[in-house]
Short mmCIF file of C-alpha atoms in Angstrom, two decimals:
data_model
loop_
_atom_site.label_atom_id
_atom_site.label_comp_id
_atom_site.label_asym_id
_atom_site.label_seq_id
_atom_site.Cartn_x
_atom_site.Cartn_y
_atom_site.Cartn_z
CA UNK A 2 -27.91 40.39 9.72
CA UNK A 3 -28.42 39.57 5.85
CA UNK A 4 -24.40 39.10 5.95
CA UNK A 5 -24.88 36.70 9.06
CA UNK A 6 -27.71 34.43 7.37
CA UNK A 7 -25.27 34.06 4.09
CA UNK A 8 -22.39 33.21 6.10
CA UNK A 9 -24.68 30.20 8.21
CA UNK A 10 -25.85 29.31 5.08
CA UNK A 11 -22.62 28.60 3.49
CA UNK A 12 -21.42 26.96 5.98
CA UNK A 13 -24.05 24.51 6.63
CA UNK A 14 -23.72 23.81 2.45
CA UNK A 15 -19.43 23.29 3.60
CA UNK A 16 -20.70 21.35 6.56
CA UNK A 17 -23.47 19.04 5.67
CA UNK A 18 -23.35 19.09 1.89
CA UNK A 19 -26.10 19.72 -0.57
CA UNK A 20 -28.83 20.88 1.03
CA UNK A 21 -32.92 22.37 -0.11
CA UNK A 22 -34.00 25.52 0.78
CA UNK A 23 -36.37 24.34 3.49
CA UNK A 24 -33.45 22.09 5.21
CA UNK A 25 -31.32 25.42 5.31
CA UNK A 26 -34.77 27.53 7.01
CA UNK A 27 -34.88 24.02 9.13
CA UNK A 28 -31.21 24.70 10.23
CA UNK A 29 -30.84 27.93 10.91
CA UNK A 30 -34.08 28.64 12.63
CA UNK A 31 -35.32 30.96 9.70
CA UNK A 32 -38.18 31.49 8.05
CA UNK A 33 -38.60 29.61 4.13
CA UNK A 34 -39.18 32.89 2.78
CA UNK A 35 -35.55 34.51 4.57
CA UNK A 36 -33.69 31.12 3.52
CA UNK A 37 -34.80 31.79 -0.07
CA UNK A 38 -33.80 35.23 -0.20
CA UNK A 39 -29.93 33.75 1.11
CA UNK A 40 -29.88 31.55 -1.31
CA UNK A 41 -30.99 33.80 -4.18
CA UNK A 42 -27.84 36.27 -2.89
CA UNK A 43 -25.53 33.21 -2.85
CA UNK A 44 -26.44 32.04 -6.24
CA UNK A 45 -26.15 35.37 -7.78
CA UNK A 46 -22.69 36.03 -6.35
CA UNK A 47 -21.84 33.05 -8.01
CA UNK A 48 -21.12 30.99 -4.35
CA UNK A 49 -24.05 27.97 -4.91
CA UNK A 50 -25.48 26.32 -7.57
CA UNK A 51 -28.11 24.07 -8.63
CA UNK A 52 -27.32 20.21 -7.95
CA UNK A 53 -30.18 18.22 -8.38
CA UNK A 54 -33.86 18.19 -6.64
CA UNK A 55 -34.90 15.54 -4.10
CA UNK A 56 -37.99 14.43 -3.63
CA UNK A 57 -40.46 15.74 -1.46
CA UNK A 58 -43.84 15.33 0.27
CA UNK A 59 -46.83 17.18 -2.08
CA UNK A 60 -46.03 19.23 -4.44
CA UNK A 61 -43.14 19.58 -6.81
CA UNK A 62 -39.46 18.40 -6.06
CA UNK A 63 -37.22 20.33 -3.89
CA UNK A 64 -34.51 22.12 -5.39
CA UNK A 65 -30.85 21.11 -4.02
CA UNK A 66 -28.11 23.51 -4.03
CA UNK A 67 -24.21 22.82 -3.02
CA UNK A 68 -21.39 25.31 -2.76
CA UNK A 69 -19.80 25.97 -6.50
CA UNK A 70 -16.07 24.43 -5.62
CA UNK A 71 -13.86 26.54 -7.97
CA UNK A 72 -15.62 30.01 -6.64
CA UNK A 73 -12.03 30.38 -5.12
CA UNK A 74 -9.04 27.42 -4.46
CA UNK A 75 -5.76 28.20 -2.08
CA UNK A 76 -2.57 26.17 -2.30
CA UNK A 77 -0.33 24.87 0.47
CA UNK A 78 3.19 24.74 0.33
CA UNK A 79 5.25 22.60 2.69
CA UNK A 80 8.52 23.43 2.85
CA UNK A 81 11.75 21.13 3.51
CA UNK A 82 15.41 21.38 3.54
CA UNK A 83 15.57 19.32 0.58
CA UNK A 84 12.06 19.02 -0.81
CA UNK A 85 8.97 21.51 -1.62
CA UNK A 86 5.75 20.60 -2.05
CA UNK A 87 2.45 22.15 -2.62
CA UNK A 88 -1.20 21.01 -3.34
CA UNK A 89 -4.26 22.91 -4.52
CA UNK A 90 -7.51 22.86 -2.92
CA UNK A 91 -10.83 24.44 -4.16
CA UNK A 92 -13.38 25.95 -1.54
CA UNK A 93 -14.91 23.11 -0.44
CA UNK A 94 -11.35 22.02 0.95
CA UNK A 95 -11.16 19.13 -1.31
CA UNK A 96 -7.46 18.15 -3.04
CA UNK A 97 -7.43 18.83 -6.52
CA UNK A 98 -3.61 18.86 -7.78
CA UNK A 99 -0.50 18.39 -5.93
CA UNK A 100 3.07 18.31 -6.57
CA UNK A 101 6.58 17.76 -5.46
CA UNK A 102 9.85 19.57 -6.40
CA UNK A 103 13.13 18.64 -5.38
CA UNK A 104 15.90 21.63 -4.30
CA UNK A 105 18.66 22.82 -3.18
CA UNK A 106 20.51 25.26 -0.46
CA UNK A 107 21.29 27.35 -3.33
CA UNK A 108 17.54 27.48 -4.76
CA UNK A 109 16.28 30.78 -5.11
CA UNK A 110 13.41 30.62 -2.92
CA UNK A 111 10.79 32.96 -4.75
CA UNK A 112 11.55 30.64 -7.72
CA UNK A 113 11.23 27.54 -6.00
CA UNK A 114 7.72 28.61 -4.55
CA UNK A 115 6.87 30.20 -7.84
CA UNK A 116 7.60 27.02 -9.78
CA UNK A 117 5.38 24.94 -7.21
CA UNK A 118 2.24 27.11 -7.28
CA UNK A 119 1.85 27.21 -10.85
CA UNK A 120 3.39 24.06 -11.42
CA UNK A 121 -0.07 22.62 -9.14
CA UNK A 122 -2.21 25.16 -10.52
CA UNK A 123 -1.61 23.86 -14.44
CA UNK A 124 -1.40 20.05 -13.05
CA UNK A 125 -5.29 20.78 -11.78
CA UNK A 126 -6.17 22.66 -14.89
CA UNK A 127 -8.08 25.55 -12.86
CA UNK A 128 -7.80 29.23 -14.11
CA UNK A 129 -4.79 31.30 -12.47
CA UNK A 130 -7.50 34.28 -11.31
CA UNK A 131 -8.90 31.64 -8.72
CA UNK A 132 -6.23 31.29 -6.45
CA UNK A 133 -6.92 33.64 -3.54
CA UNK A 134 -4.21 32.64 -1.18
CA UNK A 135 -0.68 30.41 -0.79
CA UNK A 136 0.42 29.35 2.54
CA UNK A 137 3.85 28.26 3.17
CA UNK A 138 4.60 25.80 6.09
CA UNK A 139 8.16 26.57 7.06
CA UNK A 140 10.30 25.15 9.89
CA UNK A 141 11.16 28.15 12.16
CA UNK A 142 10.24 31.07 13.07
CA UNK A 143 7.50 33.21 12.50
CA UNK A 144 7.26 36.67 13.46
CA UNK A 145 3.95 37.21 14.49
CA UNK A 146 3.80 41.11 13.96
CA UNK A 147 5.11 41.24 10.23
CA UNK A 148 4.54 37.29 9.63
CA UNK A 149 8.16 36.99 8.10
CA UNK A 150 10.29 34.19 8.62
CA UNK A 151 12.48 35.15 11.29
CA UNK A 152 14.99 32.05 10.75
CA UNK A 153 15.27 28.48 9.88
CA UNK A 154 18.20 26.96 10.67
CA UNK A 155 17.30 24.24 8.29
CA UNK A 156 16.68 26.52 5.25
CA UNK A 157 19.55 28.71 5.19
CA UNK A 158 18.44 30.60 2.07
CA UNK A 159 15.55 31.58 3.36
CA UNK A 160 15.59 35.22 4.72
CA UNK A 161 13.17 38.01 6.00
CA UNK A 162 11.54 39.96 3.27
CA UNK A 163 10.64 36.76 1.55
CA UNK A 164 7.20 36.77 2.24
CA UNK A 165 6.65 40.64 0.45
CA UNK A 166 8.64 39.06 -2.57
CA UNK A 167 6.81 36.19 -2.69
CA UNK A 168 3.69 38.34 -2.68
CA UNK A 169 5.01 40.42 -5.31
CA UNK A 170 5.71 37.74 -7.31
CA UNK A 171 2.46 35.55 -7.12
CA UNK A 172 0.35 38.48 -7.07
CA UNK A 173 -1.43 37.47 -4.61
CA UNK A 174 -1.73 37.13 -0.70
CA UNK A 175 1.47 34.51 0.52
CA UNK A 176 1.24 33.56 4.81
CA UNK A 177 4.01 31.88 6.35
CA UNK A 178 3.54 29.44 9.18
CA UNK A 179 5.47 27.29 11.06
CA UNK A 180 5.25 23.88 9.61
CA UNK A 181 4.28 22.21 12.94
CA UNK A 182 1.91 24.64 14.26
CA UNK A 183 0.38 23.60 10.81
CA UNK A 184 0.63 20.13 11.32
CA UNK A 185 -1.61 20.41 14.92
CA UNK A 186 -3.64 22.68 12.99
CA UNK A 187 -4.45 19.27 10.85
CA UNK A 188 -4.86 17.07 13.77
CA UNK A 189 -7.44 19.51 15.08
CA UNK A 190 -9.46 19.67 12.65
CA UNK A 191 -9.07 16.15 10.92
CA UNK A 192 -7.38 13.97 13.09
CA UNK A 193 -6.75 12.62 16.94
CA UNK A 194 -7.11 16.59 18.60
CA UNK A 195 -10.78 16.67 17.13
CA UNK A 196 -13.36 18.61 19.30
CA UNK A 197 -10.49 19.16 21.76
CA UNK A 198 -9.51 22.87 22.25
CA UNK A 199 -6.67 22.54 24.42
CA UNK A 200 -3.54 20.71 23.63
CA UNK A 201 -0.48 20.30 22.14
CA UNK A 202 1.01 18.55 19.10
CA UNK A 203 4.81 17.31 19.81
CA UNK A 204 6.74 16.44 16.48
CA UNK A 205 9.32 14.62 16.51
CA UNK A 206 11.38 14.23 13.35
CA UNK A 207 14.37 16.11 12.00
CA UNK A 208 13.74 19.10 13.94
CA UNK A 209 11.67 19.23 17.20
CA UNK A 210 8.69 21.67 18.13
CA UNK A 211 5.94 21.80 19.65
CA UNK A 212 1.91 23.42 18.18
CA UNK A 213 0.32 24.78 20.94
CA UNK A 214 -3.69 25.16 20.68
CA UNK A 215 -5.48 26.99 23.68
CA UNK A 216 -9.09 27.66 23.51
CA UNK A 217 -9.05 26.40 19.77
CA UNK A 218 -6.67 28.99 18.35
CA UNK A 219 -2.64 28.74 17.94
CA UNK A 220 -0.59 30.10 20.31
CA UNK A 221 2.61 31.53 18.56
CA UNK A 222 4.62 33.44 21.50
CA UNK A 223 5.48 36.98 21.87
CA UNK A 224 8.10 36.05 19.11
CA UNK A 225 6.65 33.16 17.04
CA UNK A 226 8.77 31.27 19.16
CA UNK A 227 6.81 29.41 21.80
CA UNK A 228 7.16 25.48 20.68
CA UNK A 229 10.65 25.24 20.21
CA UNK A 230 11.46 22.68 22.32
CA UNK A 231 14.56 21.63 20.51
CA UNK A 232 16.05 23.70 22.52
CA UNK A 233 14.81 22.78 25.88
CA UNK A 234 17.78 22.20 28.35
CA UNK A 235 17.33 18.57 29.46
CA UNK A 236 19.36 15.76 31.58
CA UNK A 237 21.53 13.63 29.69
CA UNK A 238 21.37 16.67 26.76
CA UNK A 239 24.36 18.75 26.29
CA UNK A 240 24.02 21.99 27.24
CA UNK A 241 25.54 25.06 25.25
CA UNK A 242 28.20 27.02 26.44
CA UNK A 243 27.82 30.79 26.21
CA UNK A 244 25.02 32.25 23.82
CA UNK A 245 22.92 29.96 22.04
CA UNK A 246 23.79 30.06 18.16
CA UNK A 247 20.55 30.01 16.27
CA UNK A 248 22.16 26.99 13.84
CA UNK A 249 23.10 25.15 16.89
CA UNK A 250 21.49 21.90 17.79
CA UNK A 251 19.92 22.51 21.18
CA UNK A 252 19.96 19.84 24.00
CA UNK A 253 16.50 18.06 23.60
CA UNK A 254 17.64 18.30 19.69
CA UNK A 255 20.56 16.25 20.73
CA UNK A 256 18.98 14.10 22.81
CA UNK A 257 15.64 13.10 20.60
CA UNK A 258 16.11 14.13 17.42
CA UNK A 259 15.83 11.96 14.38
CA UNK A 260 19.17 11.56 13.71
CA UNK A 261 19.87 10.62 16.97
CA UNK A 262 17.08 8.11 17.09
CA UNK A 263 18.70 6.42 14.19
CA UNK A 264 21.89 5.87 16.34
CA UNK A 265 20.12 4.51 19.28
CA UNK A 266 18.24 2.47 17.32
CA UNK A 267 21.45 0.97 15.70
CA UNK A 268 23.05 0.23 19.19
CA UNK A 269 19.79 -2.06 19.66
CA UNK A 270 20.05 -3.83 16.60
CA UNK A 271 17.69 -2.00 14.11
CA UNK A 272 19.79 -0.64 11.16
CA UNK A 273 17.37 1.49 9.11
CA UNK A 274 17.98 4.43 6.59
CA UNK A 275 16.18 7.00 8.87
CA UNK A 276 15.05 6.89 12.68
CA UNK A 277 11.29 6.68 11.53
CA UNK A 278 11.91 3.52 9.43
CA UNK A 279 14.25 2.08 12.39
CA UNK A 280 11.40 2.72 14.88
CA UNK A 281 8.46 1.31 12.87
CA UNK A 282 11.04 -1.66 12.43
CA UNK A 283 10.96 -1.90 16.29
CA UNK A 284 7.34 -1.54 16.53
CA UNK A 285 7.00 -4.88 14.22
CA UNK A 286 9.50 -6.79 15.76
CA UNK A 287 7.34 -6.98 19.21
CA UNK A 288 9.60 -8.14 22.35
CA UNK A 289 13.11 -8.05 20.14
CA UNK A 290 12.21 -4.26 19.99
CA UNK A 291 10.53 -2.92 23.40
CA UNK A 292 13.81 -2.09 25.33
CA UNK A 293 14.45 0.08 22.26
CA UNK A 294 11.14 1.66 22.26
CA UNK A 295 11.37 1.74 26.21
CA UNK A 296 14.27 4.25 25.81
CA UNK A 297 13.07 6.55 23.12
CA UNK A 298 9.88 7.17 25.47
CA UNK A 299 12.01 8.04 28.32
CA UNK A 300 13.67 10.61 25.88
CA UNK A 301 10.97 11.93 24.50
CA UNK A 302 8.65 11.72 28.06
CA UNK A 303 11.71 15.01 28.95
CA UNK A 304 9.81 16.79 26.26
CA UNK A 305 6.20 16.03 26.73
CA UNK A 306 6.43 16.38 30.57
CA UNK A 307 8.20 19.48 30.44
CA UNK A 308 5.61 21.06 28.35
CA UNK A 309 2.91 19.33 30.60
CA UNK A 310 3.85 20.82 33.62
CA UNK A 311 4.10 24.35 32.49
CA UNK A 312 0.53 23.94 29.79
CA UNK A 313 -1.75 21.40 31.78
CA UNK A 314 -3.15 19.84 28.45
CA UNK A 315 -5.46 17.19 28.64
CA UNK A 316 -3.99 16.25 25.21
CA UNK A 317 -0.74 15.37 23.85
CA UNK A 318 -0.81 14.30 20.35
CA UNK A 319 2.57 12.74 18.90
CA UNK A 320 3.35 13.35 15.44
CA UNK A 321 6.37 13.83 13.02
CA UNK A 322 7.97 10.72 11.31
CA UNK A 323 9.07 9.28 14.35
CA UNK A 324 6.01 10.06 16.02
CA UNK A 325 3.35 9.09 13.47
CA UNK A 326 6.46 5.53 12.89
CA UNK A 327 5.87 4.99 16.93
CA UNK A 328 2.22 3.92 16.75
CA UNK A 329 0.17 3.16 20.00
CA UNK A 330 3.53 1.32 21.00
CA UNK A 331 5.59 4.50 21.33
CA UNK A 332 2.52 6.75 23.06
CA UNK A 333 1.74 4.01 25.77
CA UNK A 334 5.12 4.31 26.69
CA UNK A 335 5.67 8.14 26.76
CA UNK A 336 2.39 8.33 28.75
CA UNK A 337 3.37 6.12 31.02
CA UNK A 338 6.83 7.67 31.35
CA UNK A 339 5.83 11.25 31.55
CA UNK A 340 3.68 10.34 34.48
CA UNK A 341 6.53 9.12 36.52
CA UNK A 342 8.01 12.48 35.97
CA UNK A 343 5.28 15.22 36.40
CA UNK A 344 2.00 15.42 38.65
CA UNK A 345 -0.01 15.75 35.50
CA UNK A 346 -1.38 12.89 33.48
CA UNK A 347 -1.94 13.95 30.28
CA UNK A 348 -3.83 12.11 27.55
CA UNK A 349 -1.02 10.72 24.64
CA UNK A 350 -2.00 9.41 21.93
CA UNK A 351 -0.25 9.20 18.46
CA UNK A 352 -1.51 11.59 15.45
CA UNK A 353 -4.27 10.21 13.25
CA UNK A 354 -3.01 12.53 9.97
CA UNK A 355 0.33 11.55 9.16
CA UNK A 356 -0.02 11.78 5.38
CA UNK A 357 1.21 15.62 4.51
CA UNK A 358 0.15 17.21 8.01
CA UNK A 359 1.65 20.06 7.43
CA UNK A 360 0.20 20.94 3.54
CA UNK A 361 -3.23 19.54 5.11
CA UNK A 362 -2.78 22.50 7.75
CA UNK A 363 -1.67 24.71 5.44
CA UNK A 364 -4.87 24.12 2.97
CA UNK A 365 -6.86 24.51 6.41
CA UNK A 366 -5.40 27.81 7.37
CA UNK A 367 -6.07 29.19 3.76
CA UNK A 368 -9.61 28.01 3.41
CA UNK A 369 -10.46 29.65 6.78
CA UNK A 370 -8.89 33.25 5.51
CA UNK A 371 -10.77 32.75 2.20
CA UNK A 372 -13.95 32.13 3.32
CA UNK A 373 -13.66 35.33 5.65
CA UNK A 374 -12.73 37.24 2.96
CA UNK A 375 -16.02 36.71 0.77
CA UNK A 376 -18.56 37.73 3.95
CA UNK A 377 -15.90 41.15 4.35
CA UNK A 378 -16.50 41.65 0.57
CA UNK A 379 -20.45 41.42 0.70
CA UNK A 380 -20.31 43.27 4.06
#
């Protein structure tokens, strides 16, 4: 029970901010002498701290006491083909350091992560000891039993038995994830999916995938590989011939991918560097671009409905560059599309975080673990 009351306490001080003793007894239904006694064991282990005092009724000021931010930080990693970046963030969840490193296929991956962490870690200036957990946001697969990477087609160097080298190396606790489970991890909590347990986060950039959250938790598959809708078989996709190569491009892949995107786009008269850029170009240019935009929704609709009609979410949030590019403009449209293919009707609406969803996710994920750890360690 004692362990119960510190962990509602804390989390009302993550929640709501600095708070007095008698708003905490207020809050959770306890008496002024009980929240007291949390506090005291709170500020003893080091967890809250003295902010200020506010003024009360009679009597002297209240005291005001806030969660002590560098009690413990995590870093997020997000990891791409050609870039790596990580940030720091101290218990309270807020950003303190990030950086960005540039690689290569031939980068040794413990080094590459190594160089990140403490690269972010001296950037912030916060002592080494602090950092309770890294979290890696990887495209691929994630084995859920020994939470390896199983493969990434995009990260060729990037192997099973990374994660206990990794861990090795950084002395510390290192968690892979799937980069876009981590990215609808970040629109559930802090974007478009908030307060909505079931649905599903549809990326669309380089790669394709799919975060799947039922009853506010991810669902990951029997072999981390439920969301891989790259390499749904769709109409107008090509379909493989024989086994499926795990570097192959699948159909949907071929059919809505970013690269492809950029083609289409080109046919319609929007030349950009990347599909993203071409279809935020199209979003701008109003009529000029709506038969373009009207043909990347029926693309992407094969995705979204095929995933509708087998989840039933009452939420489809679009994300990835093209998706986050797309706007209102681009969701309207797959909505509208996906309902002339399936009898369900999801909501679709476009992702609220697209500034480093994945990191964001990753800092999420890591924060959660943490702050279950300290409760274990009093218990």
């Amino acid at each position: 029970m004692r362990v119960l009351n510190d962990r509602a306490a804390l989390e009302l001080l993550l929640h709501n901010g600095p708070m007095t003793r008698a708003e905490l007894a207020a809050e959770t239904s306890l008496s002024k002498v009980t929240a007291s006694q949390m506090v005291e064991r709170l500020e003893a282990r080091g967890l809250v701290t003295v902010v200020g005092s506010r003024p009360g009724g009679r009597g002297p000021n209240a005291t005001v006491y806030s969660v002590v931010p560098g009690y413990a930080y995590v870093v997020g990693v997000d990891v791409g083909p050609r870039t790596v970046t990580a940030a720091l963030a101290d218990l309270t969840g807020s950003v303190c350091g990030r950086v960005r490193i540039d690689t290569g296929d031939g980068d040794d991956p413990v080094q590459v992560v190594h160089r990140a962490v403490f690269d972010v870690v001296e950037a912030a200036d916060v002592p080494q000891d602090r950092i309770r957990r890294i979290v890696c946001g990887t495209p691929g697969l994630v084995e859920p039993d020994s939470g390896d990477l199983g493969f990434s087609w995009e990260l060729p160097s990037w192997h099973h038995g990374l994660r206990a080298a990794l861990t090795e190396d950084l002395k510390r606790p290192v968690v892979f994830e799937n980069d876009v489970n981590l990215a609808a991890v970040a629109e559930h909590r802090d974007g478009a999916a908030g307060g909505v347990d079931d649905f599903v986060y549809v990326w669309f950039s380089r790669g394709l995938g799919v975060g799947v959250i039922l009853n506010g938790r991810l669902h990951r598959g029997a072999t981390g590989g439920a969301g891989e809708i790259g390499y749904l078989p769709v109409p107008g996709g090509p379909l493989p011939s024989g086994s499926v190569a795990r570097r192959a491009k699948g159909s949907f892949q071929q059919l809505a991918g970013a690269d492809i995107v950029r083609n289409l786009a080109r046919d319609y008269g929007f030349d950009r560097v990347n599909g993203a850029k071409a279809v935020k170009a199209a979003v701008a240019a109003g009529a000029e671009g709506e038969a373009f935009l009207d043909e990347l929704a029926s693309r992407m609709a094969l995705g979204v409905a095929s995933v509708s009609v087998v989840l039933d979410p009452g939420l489809v949030v679009l994300g990835g560059a093209v998706g986050y590019a797309g706007g209102e403009a681009l969701a309207t449209r797959v909505a509208a599309q996906v309902g002339k293919l399936a009898p369900v009707r999801p909501r679709v609406v476009v992702g609220t975080v697209p500034e480093d969803p994945v990191m964001r996710g990753a800092m999420f994920v890591g924060l959660d673990a943490v702050r279950e750890e300290i409760f274990d360690e009093e218990a």
